[in-house]
Amino acid sequence: MAISDYLGRGQGSAVTTRKLCEWTGLDTRTLRQAVETERRSGVPICSSTVYGYYLADSDEEKDTCVRSLRRRAREIARTADALAASELEEVGR
């Protein structure tokens, strides 16, 4: 059964990661990978750190989720760049 089969339409029907893990028997990492796979195949699964996962009910909901994912991707890239530029030094010795 696909993760999207457990989801309703709209943010108001969002399901938490914990609840989805209970329902599916998947661990958190496997659940996230399954969501990613479905998204990449065209299923409009949105997510909110506050509410959980849900199927987009409008272009606005989908666009909000896309903006959030892109913002997170930029922040992760900035952190990776900072780490790459950091210098190794003995810390705490």
C-alpha positions as a printed NumPy array, in Angstrom:
array([[ 0.   ,  0.   ,  0.   ],
       [ 1.318,  3.462, -0.891],
       [ 1.754,  6.185,  1.715],
       [-0.662,  8.369, -0.254],
       [-3.373,  5.759,  0.412],
       [-3.238,  6.769,  4.081],
       [-3.548, 10.503,  3.413],
       [-6.514, 12.799,  3.004],
       [-6.737, 15.955,  0.922],
       [-5.818, 19.294,  2.423],
       [-3.684, 20.425,  5.331],
       [-6.643, 19.975,  7.668],
       [-6.404, 16.222,  7.171],
       [-2.628, 16.028,  7.764],
       [-1.258, 12.906,  9.448],
       [ 1.833, 13.003, 11.653],
       [ 4.929, 10.959, 10.91 ],
       [ 4.398,  9.047, 14.143],
       [ 0.845,  8.09 , 13.184],
       [ 1.893,  7.054,  9.656],
       [ 4.65 ,  4.895, 11.112],
       [ 2.106,  3.233, 13.412],
       [-0.335,  2.623, 10.561],
       [ 2.245,  1.355,  8.061],
       [ 4.698, -0.405, 10.363],
       [ 7.549,  1.547,  8.764],
       [10.328,  3.295, 10.641],
       [10.72 ,  7.047, 10.157],
       [13.563,  6.826,  7.65 ],
       [11.778,  4.279,  5.468],
       [ 8.578,  6.338,  5.615],
       [10.407,  9.463,  4.426],
       [12.027,  7.5  ,  1.608],
       [ 8.615,  6.176,  0.55 ],
       [ 7.186,  9.712,  0.544],
       [10.136, 10.902, -1.552],
       [ 9.615,  8.073, -4.038],
       [ 5.925,  8.894, -4.42 ],
       [ 6.618, 12.615, -4.777],
       [ 9.165, 11.924, -7.507],
       [ 6.596,  9.823, -9.349],
       [ 4.161, 12.749, -9.342],
       [ 2.031, 12.229, -6.242],
       [ 1.362, 15.665, -4.64 ],
       [ 2.258, 14.75 , -1.053],
       [ 2.749, 17.916,  0.967],
       [ 4.187, 18.186,  4.434],
       [ 4.257, 20.578,  7.307],
       [ 6.594, 20.366, 10.286],
       [ 3.628, 21.307, 12.45 ],
       [ 0.825, 19.185, 10.966],
       [ 2.373, 16.263,  9.09 ],
       [ 1.748, 14.799,  5.63 ],
       [-1.275, 15.355,  3.41 ],
       [-2.281, 15.394, -0.247],
       [-2.409, 18.832, -1.822],
       [-5.968, 20.055, -2.197],
       [-5.045, 23.156, -4.192],
       [-2.23 , 24.713, -6.163],
       [-1.717, 27.082, -3.239],
       [-1.061, 24.206, -0.814],
       [ 1.292, 22.562, -3.283],
       [ 3.145, 25.823, -3.964],
       [ 3.535, 26.514, -0.234],
       [ 5.1  , 23.104,  0.276],
       [ 7.392, 23.55 , -2.743],
       [ 8.602, 26.909, -1.374],
       [ 9.279, 25.327,  2.01 ],
       [11.266, 22.458,  0.483],
       [13.311, 24.862, -1.64 ],
       [14.023, 27.08 ,  1.373],
       [15.201, 24.043,  3.355],
       [17.386, 22.957,  0.429],
       [19.04 , 26.407,  0.319],
       [19.72 , 26.296,  4.057],
       [21.225, 22.808,  3.816],
       [23.446, 23.961,  0.925],
       [24.613, 26.983,  2.966],
       [25.479, 24.721,  5.881],
       [27.347, 22.295,  3.599],
       [29.291, 25.204,  2.07 ],
       [30.24 , 26.488,  5.525],
       [31.38 , 23.041,  6.603],
       [33.402, 22.586,  3.418],
       [35.121, 25.922,  4.01 ],
       [35.886, 25.202,  7.656],
       [39.365, 24.335,  8.788],
       [40.265, 21.303, 10.795],
       [41.699, 22.188, 14.122],
       [42.006, 20.454, 17.381],
       [38.852, 21.201, 19.3  ],
       [38.663, 20.607, 23.003],
       [42.153, 19.201, 23.388]])
